[in-house]
Short mmCIF file of C-alpha atoms and ligand atoms in Angstrom, two decimals:
data_model
loop_
_atom_site.label_atom_id
_atom_site.label_comp_id
_atom_site.label_asym_id
_atom_site.label_seq_id
_atom_site.Cartn_x
_atom_site.Cartn_y
_atom_site.Cartn_z
CA UNK Q 123 0.00 0.00 0.00
CA UNK Q 124 1.31 3.41 -0.94
CA UNK Q 125 2.32 5.61 1.99
CA UNK Q 126 1.63 9.32 2.23
CA UNK Q 127 3.65 11.34 4.73
CA UNK Q 128 2.28 14.62 6.03
CA UNK Q 129 4.30 17.76 6.59
CA UNK Q 130 5.52 18.29 10.11
CA UNK Q 131 2.72 19.50 12.41
CA UNK Q 132 -0.01 18.80 9.86
CA UNK Q 133 -1.30 15.65 11.57
CA UNK Q 134 -3.36 17.59 14.15
CA UNK Q 135 -6.75 17.43 12.40
CA UNK Q 136 -6.39 13.68 11.80
CA UNK Q 137 -5.54 13.21 15.47
CA UNK Q 138 -8.88 14.89 16.19
CA UNK Q 139 -10.49 12.35 13.81
CA UNK Q 140 -11.40 14.77 11.03
CA UNK Q 141 -11.72 12.42 8.05
CA UNK Q 142 -10.08 14.51 5.30
CA UNK Q 143 -6.46 15.13 4.35
CA UNK Q 144 -5.98 18.30 2.31
CA UNK Q 145 -3.38 18.24 -0.45
CA UNK Q 146 -1.52 21.15 1.16
CA UNK Q 147 -0.78 19.00 4.23
CA UNK Q 148 1.08 16.36 2.22
CA UNK Q 149 4.86 16.34 2.51
CA UNK Q 150 5.78 13.31 0.45
CA UNK Q 151 4.12 10.45 -1.39
CA UNK Q 152 6.12 7.23 -1.54
CA UNK Q 153 4.94 6.02 -4.92
CA UNK Q 154 2.41 7.00 -7.51
CA UNK Q 155 -1.13 6.23 -6.32
CA UNK Q 156 -3.98 6.01 -8.80
CA UNK Q 157 -7.12 7.91 -7.94
CA UNK Q 158 -9.35 5.81 -5.69
CA UNK Q 159 -6.49 3.65 -4.34
CA UNK Q 160 -6.44 2.93 -0.62
CA UNK Q 161 -3.38 4.66 0.81
CA UNK Q 162 -1.83 4.83 4.28
CA UNK Q 163 -1.37 8.25 5.85
CA UNK Q 164 1.59 8.80 8.18
CA UNK Q 165 2.86 11.68 10.29
CA UNK Q 166 6.24 13.18 9.38
CA UNK Q 167 7.84 11.06 12.12
CA UNK Q 168 6.57 7.92 10.36
CA UNK Q 169 3.78 7.04 12.81
CA UNK Q 170 0.55 5.65 11.33
CA UNK Q 171 -2.45 7.98 11.28
CA UNK Q 172 -5.14 6.58 8.96
CA UNK Q 173 -6.14 4.68 5.83
CA UNK Q 174 -8.21 6.28 3.13
CA UNK Q 175 -9.14 6.70 -0.50
CA UNK Q 176 -6.71 8.79 -2.46
CA UNK Q 177 -8.10 11.42 -4.79
CA UNK Q 178 -6.81 14.25 -6.93
CA UNK Q 179 -7.95 17.67 -5.78
CA UNK Q 180 -7.94 19.76 -2.65
CA UNK Q 181 -9.18 16.85 -0.51
CA UNK Q 182 -6.41 14.34 -1.20
CA UNK Q 183 -7.46 11.51 1.12
CA UNK Q 184 -10.85 10.63 2.59
CA UNK Q 185 -10.32 8.49 5.64
CA UNK Q 186 -11.81 5.01 5.91
CA UNK Q 187 -10.24 4.13 9.24
CA UNK Q 188 -7.96 5.46 11.95
CA UNK Q 189 -7.36 1.89 13.12
CA UNK Q 190 -4.36 0.22 11.52
CA UNK Q 191 -5.99 -3.20 11.75
CA UNK Q 192 -9.38 -2.26 10.29
CA UNK Q 193 -8.69 -2.82 6.64
CA UNK Q 194 -9.53 -6.43 5.93
CA UNK Q 195 -11.62 -8.16 3.25
CA UNK Q 196 -14.73 -7.62 5.40
CA UNK Q 197 -14.23 -3.86 5.82
CA UNK Q 198 -17.39 -2.83 3.94
CA UNK Q 199 -19.54 -5.55 5.46
CA UNK Q 200 -18.42 -4.46 8.93
CA UNK Q 201 -18.99 -0.74 8.29
CA UNK Q 202 -22.41 -1.41 6.71
CA UNK Q 203 -23.31 -3.65 9.66
CA UNK Q 204 -22.50 -0.83 12.08
CA UNK Q 205 -24.57 1.59 10.01
CA UNK Q 206 -27.53 -0.79 10.11
CA UNK Q 207 -27.20 -1.16 13.87
CA UNK Q 208 -27.58 2.60 14.28
CA UNK Q 209 -30.77 2.59 12.14
CA UNK Q 210 -32.16 -0.26 14.20
CA UNK Q 211 -31.28 1.57 17.42
CA UNK Q 212 -33.41 4.55 16.37
CA UNK Q 213 -36.39 2.39 15.41
CA UNK Q 214 -35.88 2.35 11.65
CA UNK Q 215 -35.57 -1.13 10.14
CA UNK Q 216 -37.86 -2.66 12.79
CA UNK Q 217 -38.52 -6.38 12.36
CA UNK Q 218 -42.21 -6.00 11.50
CA UNK Q 219 -41.61 -3.02 9.14
CA UNK Q 220 -45.29 -2.06 9.30
CA UNK Q 221 -44.68 1.64 9.82
CA UNK Q 222 -41.47 2.66 8.05
CA UNK Q 223 -39.43 0.48 5.73
CA UNK Q 224 -37.19 3.04 4.04
CA UNK Q 225 -34.27 4.98 5.41
CA UNK Q 226 -30.74 6.15 4.63
CA UNK Q 227 -28.35 3.35 5.50
CA UNK Q 228 -25.11 5.20 4.73
CA UNK Q 229 -24.60 8.93 5.04
CA UNK Q 230 -20.98 9.32 3.96
CA UNK Q 231 -18.61 10.52 6.66
CA UNK Q 232 -21.45 10.22 9.20
CA UNK Q 233 -21.11 6.45 8.83
CA UNK Q 234 -17.36 6.30 8.37
CA UNK Q 235 -17.75 5.77 4.61
CA UNK Q 236 -16.80 9.11 3.03
CA UNK Q 237 -18.12 9.55 -0.49
CA UNK Q 238 -20.84 6.91 -0.19
CA UNK Q 239 -24.62 7.25 0.06
CA UNK Q 240 -26.87 4.20 0.35
CA UNK Q 241 -30.65 4.52 0.68
CA UNK Q 242 -32.78 1.50 1.58
CA UNK Q 243 -36.24 1.15 0.04
CA UNK Q 244 -38.04 -1.92 1.37
CA UNK Q 245 -35.35 -4.34 0.31
CA UNK Q 246 -33.80 -2.33 -2.52
CA UNK Q 247 -30.54 -0.47 -1.88
CA UNK Q 248 -29.73 2.48 -4.11
CA UNK Q 249 -26.13 3.63 -3.86
CA UNK Q 250 -24.43 6.79 -5.06
CA UNK Q 251 -20.66 7.10 -5.03
CA UNK Q 252 -19.36 10.65 -4.74
CA UNK Q 253 -15.70 9.65 -4.98
CA UNK Q 254 -13.61 7.53 -7.33
CA UNK Q 255 -12.61 5.35 -4.37
CA UNK Q 256 -16.20 4.44 -3.53
CA UNK Q 257 -17.07 4.04 -7.20
CA UNK Q 258 -14.26 1.53 -7.63
CA UNK Q 259 -15.39 -0.28 -4.45
CA UNK Q 260 -18.99 -0.68 -5.59
CA UNK Q 261 -18.82 -4.46 -6.06
CA UNK Q 262 -17.39 -4.90 -2.56
CA UNK Q 263 -20.09 -2.59 -1.20
CA UNK Q 264 -22.72 -4.69 -2.96
CA UNK Q 265 -21.26 -7.87 -1.41
CA UNK Q 266 -21.33 -6.14 1.99
CA UNK Q 267 -25.01 -5.26 1.53
CA UNK Q 268 -25.82 -8.86 0.65
CA UNK Q 269 -24.05 -10.06 3.78
CA UNK Q 270 -25.73 -7.51 6.04
CA UNK Q 271 -29.31 -7.87 4.74
CA UNK Q 272 -29.30 -11.55 3.77
CA UNK Q 273 -32.46 -12.83 2.10
CA UNK Q 274 -34.40 -9.63 2.39
CA UNK Q 275 -32.13 -7.82 -0.08
CA UNK Q 276 -34.03 -7.66 -3.37
CA UNK Q 277 -31.66 -5.51 -5.41
CA UNK Q 278 -28.71 -3.13 -5.35
CA UNK Q 279 -28.85 -0.30 -7.88
CA UNK Q 280 -25.83 1.89 -8.57
CA UNK Q 281 -26.83 5.43 -9.48
CA UNK Q 282 -23.43 7.09 -9.46
CA UNK Q 283 -23.36 8.50 -12.99
CA UNK Q 284 -24.45 11.94 -11.79
CA UNK Q 285 -22.43 11.97 -8.57
CA UNK Q 286 -19.07 10.23 -9.10
CA UNK Q 287 -16.39 12.55 -10.47
CA UNK Q 288 -15.98 11.81 -14.14
CA UNK Q 289 -12.54 10.37 -14.79
CA UNK Q 290 -11.20 8.74 -17.91
CA UNK Q 291 -11.44 5.00 -17.54
CA UNK Q 292 -14.47 5.04 -15.27
CA UNK Q 293 -17.55 3.69 -16.90
CA UNK Q 294 -20.27 5.85 -15.39
CA UNK Q 295 -23.38 3.93 -16.36
CA UNK Q 296 -26.16 3.39 -13.84
CA UNK Q 297 -27.41 -0.13 -13.36
CA UNK Q 298 -28.11 -3.05 -11.06
CA UNK Q 299 -25.18 -4.60 -9.22
CA UNK Q 300 -27.49 -7.29 -7.89
CA UNK Q 301 -31.03 -8.53 -8.44
CA UNK Q 302 -32.65 -11.35 -6.54
CA UNK Q 303 -34.53 -13.95 -8.53
CA UNK Q 304 -37.81 -12.66 -9.89
CA UNK Q 305 -37.04 -9.02 -9.13
CA UNK Q 306 -37.81 -6.90 -12.16
CA UNK Q 307 -39.32 -3.56 -11.21
CA UNK Q 308 -37.58 -0.19 -11.26
CA UNK Q 309 -39.88 1.05 -8.53
CA UNK Q 310 -41.12 0.01 -5.16
CA UNK Q 311 -43.90 1.06 -2.81
CA UNK Q 312 -42.45 2.01 0.56
CA UNK Q 313 -43.98 2.93 3.89
CA UNK Q 314 -42.96 6.03 5.77
CA UNK Q 315 -44.69 6.55 9.11
CA UNK Q 316 -47.54 4.44 7.76
CA UNK Q 317 -47.91 6.48 4.54
CA UNK Q 318 -47.36 4.84 1.17
CA UNK Q 319 -45.01 6.28 -1.46
CA UNK Q 320 -43.91 5.00 -4.84
CA UNK Q 321 -40.16 5.35 -5.21
CA UNK Q 322 -38.63 5.06 -8.67
CA UNK Q 323 -34.84 5.17 -8.50
CA UNK Q 324 -34.21 5.15 -12.25
CA UNK Q 325 -36.60 7.99 -13.13
CA UNK Q 326 -36.59 9.92 -9.86
CA UNK Q 327 -34.24 12.60 -8.53
CA UNK Q 328 -31.24 11.59 -6.36
CA UNK Q 329 -31.85 8.02 -5.16
CA UNK Q 330 -35.59 8.36 -5.81
CA UNK Q 331 -37.00 9.86 -2.62
CA UNK Q 332 -36.07 12.57 -0.11
CA UNK Q 333 -35.78 10.47 3.03
CA UNK Q 334 -34.30 13.40 4.96
CA UNK Q 335 -37.69 15.07 5.46
CA UNK Q 336 -39.32 12.12 7.29
CA UNK Q 337 -39.48 13.78 10.72
CA UNK Q 338 -40.35 17.18 9.29
CA UNK Q 339 -43.22 15.65 7.34
CA UNK Q 340 -44.52 14.10 10.57
CA UNK Q 341 -44.35 17.54 12.17
CA UNK Q 342 -46.42 19.02 9.34
CA UNK Q 343 -48.90 16.23 10.02
CA UNK Q 344 -49.20 17.45 13.60
CA UNK Q 345 -50.26 20.93 12.51
CA UNK Q 346 -52.15 20.35 9.26
CA UNK Q 347 -55.68 19.43 10.44
CA UNK Q 348 -58.31 21.79 9.09
CA UNK Q 349 -55.78 23.95 7.27
CA UNK Q 350 -55.48 25.05 3.70
CA UNK Q 351 -51.98 23.84 2.78
CA UNK Q 352 -49.52 24.91 0.07
CA UNK Q 353 -46.58 22.56 -0.54
CA UNK Q 354 -43.93 24.36 -2.60
CA UNK Q 355 -41.14 22.28 -4.24
CA UNK Q 356 -43.21 19.21 -3.38
CA UNK Q 357 -41.28 16.61 -5.46
CA UNK Q 358 -43.38 13.41 -5.13
CA UNK Q 359 -45.69 14.93 -2.53
CA UNK Q 360 -44.14 13.79 0.77
CA UNK Q 361 -45.45 16.68 2.85
CA UNK Q 362 -48.76 16.70 0.95
CA UNK Q 363 -49.59 13.10 1.85
CA UNK Q 364 -48.93 13.70 5.55
CA UNK Q 365 -51.05 16.87 5.47
CA UNK Q 366 -53.96 15.10 3.73
CA UNK Q 367 -53.74 12.22 6.16
CA UNK Q 368 -53.81 14.61 9.11
CA UNK Q 369 -57.06 16.14 7.87
CA UNK Q 370 -55.97 19.22 5.94
CA UNK Q 371 -58.94 20.94 4.31
CA UNK Q 372 -57.14 21.13 0.95
CA UNK Q 373 -53.57 20.78 -0.30
CA UNK Q 374 -52.00 22.48 -3.34
CA UNK Q 375 -48.74 20.81 -4.42
CA UNK Q 376 -46.29 22.67 -6.67
CA UNK Q 377 -43.18 21.45 -8.50
CA UNK Q 378 -41.60 22.39 -11.81
CA UNK Q 379 -40.89 18.74 -12.67
CA UNK Q 380 -43.70 17.11 -14.66
CA UNK Q 381 -42.39 13.65 -13.73
CA UNK Q 382 -42.54 14.55 -10.03
CA UNK Q 383 -46.10 15.86 -10.36
CA UNK Q 384 -47.21 12.60 -11.99
CA UNK Q 385 -45.82 10.79 -8.97
CA UNK Q 386 -47.70 13.14 -6.62
CA UNK Q 387 -50.97 12.14 -8.30
CA UNK Q 388 -50.08 8.47 -8.03
CA UNK Q 389 -49.17 8.87 -4.36
CA UNK Q 390 -52.40 10.73 -3.56
CA UNK Q 391 -54.41 7.93 -5.21
CA UNK Q 392 -52.31 5.20 -3.61
CA UNK Q 393 -53.12 6.53 -0.14
CA UNK Q 394 -56.82 6.64 -0.95
CA UNK Q 395 -57.41 10.38 -0.61
CA UNK Q 396 -60.30 12.06 -2.35
CA UNK Q 397 -58.83 13.94 -5.35
CA UNK Q 398 -61.08 16.91 -4.56
CA UNK Q 399 -58.91 17.66 -1.49
CA UNK Q 400 -55.74 17.93 -3.56
CA UNK Q 401 -54.57 19.91 -6.60
CA UNK Q 402 -51.31 19.36 -8.51
CA UNK Q 403 -49.59 22.32 -10.15
CA UNK Q 404 -46.66 21.77 -12.49
CA UNK Q 405 -45.25 25.27 -12.14
CA UNK Q 406 -42.40 27.44 -10.99
CA UNK Q 407 -42.81 27.63 -7.22
CA UNK Q 408 -41.40 31.14 -6.98
CA UNK Q 409 -43.87 32.51 -9.53
CA UNK Q 410 -46.67 30.52 -7.91
CA UNK Q 411 -46.17 32.02 -4.45
CA UNK Q 412 -45.72 35.51 -5.89
CA UNK Q 413 -49.06 35.22 -7.68
CA UNK Q 414 -50.92 33.48 -4.84
CA UNK Q 415 -53.71 35.46 -3.18
CA UNK Q 416 -52.86 36.86 0.26
CA UNK Q 417 -54.36 34.88 3.14
CA UNK Q 418 -55.44 31.87 1.06
CA UNK Q 419 -53.08 29.40 2.73
CA UNK Q 420 -52.69 28.89 6.45
CA UNK Q 421 -49.82 26.40 6.20
CA UNK Q 422 -47.05 26.80 3.63
CA UNK Q 423 -44.10 24.43 3.13
CA UNK Q 424 -41.02 25.85 1.39
CA UNK Q 425 -38.45 23.14 0.60
CA UNK Q 426 -36.40 24.30 -2.41
CA UNK Q 427 -33.41 22.50 -3.94
CA UNK Q 428 -29.98 23.61 -2.70
CA UNK Q 429 -29.57 27.20 -3.92
CA UNK Q 430 -25.84 27.17 -3.07
CA UNK Q 431 -23.93 24.12 -4.25
CA UNK Q 432 -20.59 25.75 -3.38
CA UNK Q 433 -19.27 28.73 -1.45
CA UNK Q 434 -18.78 30.88 -4.54
CA UNK Q 435 -22.51 31.43 -4.89
CA UNK Q 436 -23.32 31.81 -1.20
CA UNK Q 437 -24.31 35.48 -1.39
CA UNK Q 438 -26.71 34.96 -4.28
CA UNK Q 439 -28.18 31.91 -2.58
CA UNK Q 440 -28.86 33.83 0.62
CA UNK Q 441 -30.62 36.51 -1.41
CA UNK Q 442 -32.71 33.85 -3.14
CA UNK Q 443 -33.72 32.32 0.22
CA UNK Q 444 -34.61 35.77 1.46
CA UNK Q 445 -36.83 36.59 -1.53
CA UNK Q 446 -38.59 33.24 -1.49
CA UNK Q 447 -39.27 33.39 2.25
CA UNK Q 448 -40.42 36.99 2.03
CA UNK Q 449 -43.06 35.90 -0.49
CA UNK Q 450 -44.22 33.01 1.70
CA UNK Q 451 -44.37 35.15 4.85
CA UNK Q 452 -46.22 37.89 2.98
CA UNK Q 453 -48.84 35.50 1.60
CA UNK Q 454 -49.59 33.19 4.54
CA UNK Q 455 -52.88 33.82 6.37
CA UNK Q 456 -52.97 35.59 9.73
CA UNK Q 457 -52.11 33.01 12.39
CA UNK Q 458 -50.63 30.79 9.69
CA UNK Q 459 -47.55 28.57 9.71
CA UNK Q 460 -44.55 28.49 7.39
CA UNK Q 461 -42.24 25.47 7.36
CA UNK Q 462 -39.11 26.68 5.61
CA UNK Q 463 -35.95 24.72 4.78
CA UNK Q 464 -32.52 24.94 3.26
CA UNK Q 465 -30.59 21.84 2.20
CA UNK Q 466 -27.51 23.82 1.07
CA UNK Q 467 -24.55 22.49 3.03
CA UNK Q 468 -22.63 25.75 2.68
CA UNK Q 469 -25.49 27.79 4.20
CA UNK Q 470 -25.29 27.25 7.96
CA UNK Q 471 -28.13 27.50 10.48
CA UNK Q 472 -27.28 31.04 11.49
CA UNK Q 473 -27.00 32.32 7.92
CA UNK Q 474 -30.30 30.71 7.02
CA UNK Q 475 -32.03 32.16 10.10
CA UNK Q 476 -30.63 35.57 9.17
CA UNK Q 477 -31.99 35.27 5.61
CA UNK Q 478 -35.42 34.38 7.00
CA UNK Q 479 -35.17 37.20 9.53
CA UNK Q 480 -34.43 39.68 6.73
CA UNK Q 481 -37.35 38.22 4.78
CA UNK Q 482 -39.72 38.78 7.71
CA UNK Q 483 -38.41 42.29 8.29
CA UNK Q 484 -38.84 43.22 4.63
CA UNK Q 485 -42.47 42.16 4.77
CA UNK Q 486 -43.06 43.78 8.17
CA UNK Q 487 -45.19 41.06 9.75
CA UNK Q 488 -44.89 39.77 13.29
CA UNK Q 489 -43.18 36.37 13.14
CA UNK Q 490 -42.38 33.88 15.91
CA UNK Q 491 -40.00 30.93 15.60
CA UNK Q 492 -41.90 27.91 16.96
CA UNK Q 493 -39.34 25.26 16.15
CA UNK Q 494 -35.87 24.72 14.67
CA UNK Q 495 -35.76 21.82 12.27
CA UNK Q 496 -33.02 19.39 11.28
CA UNK Q 497 -32.08 16.30 9.35
CA UNK Q 498 -33.12 12.98 10.95
CA UNK Q 499 -30.97 10.41 12.76
CA UNK Q 500 -30.34 8.23 9.70
CA UNK Q 501 -28.63 11.22 8.04
CA UNK Q 502 -26.09 10.94 10.77
CA UNK Q 503 -23.39 13.51 11.43
CA UNK Q 504 -19.93 12.46 12.54
CA UNK Q 505 -19.11 14.72 15.50
CA UNK Q 506 -15.61 15.21 14.06
CA UNK Q 507 -17.02 16.19 10.68
CA UNK Q 508 -19.60 18.95 11.21
CA UNK Q 509 -19.70 19.45 7.42
CA UNK Q 510 -22.12 16.49 7.36
CA UNK Q 511 -24.89 18.71 8.68
CA UNK Q 512 -26.81 20.21 5.76
CA UNK Q 513 -30.57 20.30 6.30
CA UNK Q 514 -31.96 23.08 8.44
CA UNK Q 515 -35.34 24.65 8.79
CA UNK Q 516 -37.59 26.92 10.81
CA UNK Q 517 -41.22 26.63 11.76
CA UNK Q 518 -42.67 30.14 11.78
CA UNK Q 519 -45.93 31.46 13.19
CA UNK Q 520 -47.01 34.55 11.31
CA UNK Q 521 -49.48 37.04 12.79
N1 LIG H 631 -40.13 18.54 -0.41
C1 LIG H 631 -39.74 17.44 -1.26
C2 LIG H 631 -38.30 17.53 -1.71
C3 LIG H 631 -37.96 18.77 -2.49
S1 LIG H 631 -36.55 18.63 -3.50
C4 LIG H 631 -40.03 16.12 -0.54
O1 LIG H 631 -40.47 16.13 0.59
O2 LIG H 631 -39.82 15.09 -1.16
C5 LIG H 631 -36.66 20.06 -4.46
C6 LIG H 631 -37.71 20.02 -5.57
O3 LIG H 631 -37.77 21.32 -6.14
C7 LIG H 631 -37.46 19.06 -6.71
O4 LIG H 631 -38.55 18.20 -6.85
C8 LIG H 631 -37.35 19.97 -7.97
O5 LIG H 631 -37.99 19.41 -9.10
C9 LIG H 631 -38.11 21.17 -7.51
N2 LIG H 631 -37.77 22.47 -8.15
C10 LIG H 631 -36.57 22.97 -8.46
N3 LIG H 631 -36.68 24.23 -8.92
C11 LIG H 631 -38.01 24.54 -8.88
C12 LIG H 631 -38.77 25.70 -9.20
N4 LIG H 631 -38.19 26.82 -9.63
N5 LIG H 631 -40.11 25.65 -9.02
C13 LIG H 631 -40.70 24.53 -8.57
N6 LIG H 631 -40.04 23.42 -8.26
C14 LIG H 631 -38.71 23.42 -8.40
#
């Protein structure tokens, strides 16, 4: 295994278990590693620090283990087994599976597997590699999933073509790494808190479903009874289904993706709701809220895609959050609620709260913060890697 030696004094962050080695910290590389190779990282005095995937770029190594005996043929099986244990400990993956049978199994650094996402949909695992190392390890990851789930694993689908860095020699084509006998569908009906959703990993966005809003959807369910609800950026209608189930008077769902809106209609029908209580709008959510009549909605959900994908666009993103939230706060009925989110990793909680504060101030209404909202336990954050925290939200009461 190729050894990488850090410059003197640059081992500190690894000693505090931060799982990245930046290229500027590297003193010397003993050999010529290919991207995605597992390399050993050593302090300048030669002492072992960590193993990880080598990559070209500002993050040069993403750490797989700080334990010099951890790398064995069962590494992925063991790491996936630990990840599953955590999901079981928080009540996901219960034996009877009558309430929720979908969750995120692997959340990158949060599960000690940097660059890897695995979502579990009632027996189907959909993986996305975000690094060359994880992409090259996909067959081992698939074997690990088979070992961890046993007979209940129906399929493993690799959907890395949009996430793995494109490198010459990598064949970035999505497809099944494993299918059990008789398995043929590209979609699956899952249960989330007792609600049914169709998840299609080949046609859908990301791995097919936004599992990170599970708890926030349940919270909307707590407040939706009797209300006129507007679900902006609804995707396949997650929040809408919970609101309808909780007894919302009517729900309007809005997304610019026609494919997503077709799924909303299927999900509304699948859960047996009267179509008269729900309307689908394939439209631009920003235009929709700007043109909405004042006071029509007494619960509005605002869950846009990440406006800032990197730091360079942070300022513009904050302005976009501000404008969007100003429109929602302006339009919501007196005594109404706004559930507002940001899934941009580079926008932190404070910056987001400040954007929403500026939005409220620009509209001039009295606004209380009732709750601060987060990503759920299966989108786990490694305490030594705070960068893993990305979803934040506020529940506002608007007078
Ligand atoms: N709330 C959803 C997840 C939202 S993801 C859930 O619970 O599942 C963000 C969504 O915003 C995507 O479905 C995307 O199609 C949609 N989108 C992106 N830009 C949009 C725009 N300008 N207007 C409406 N929808 C948009």
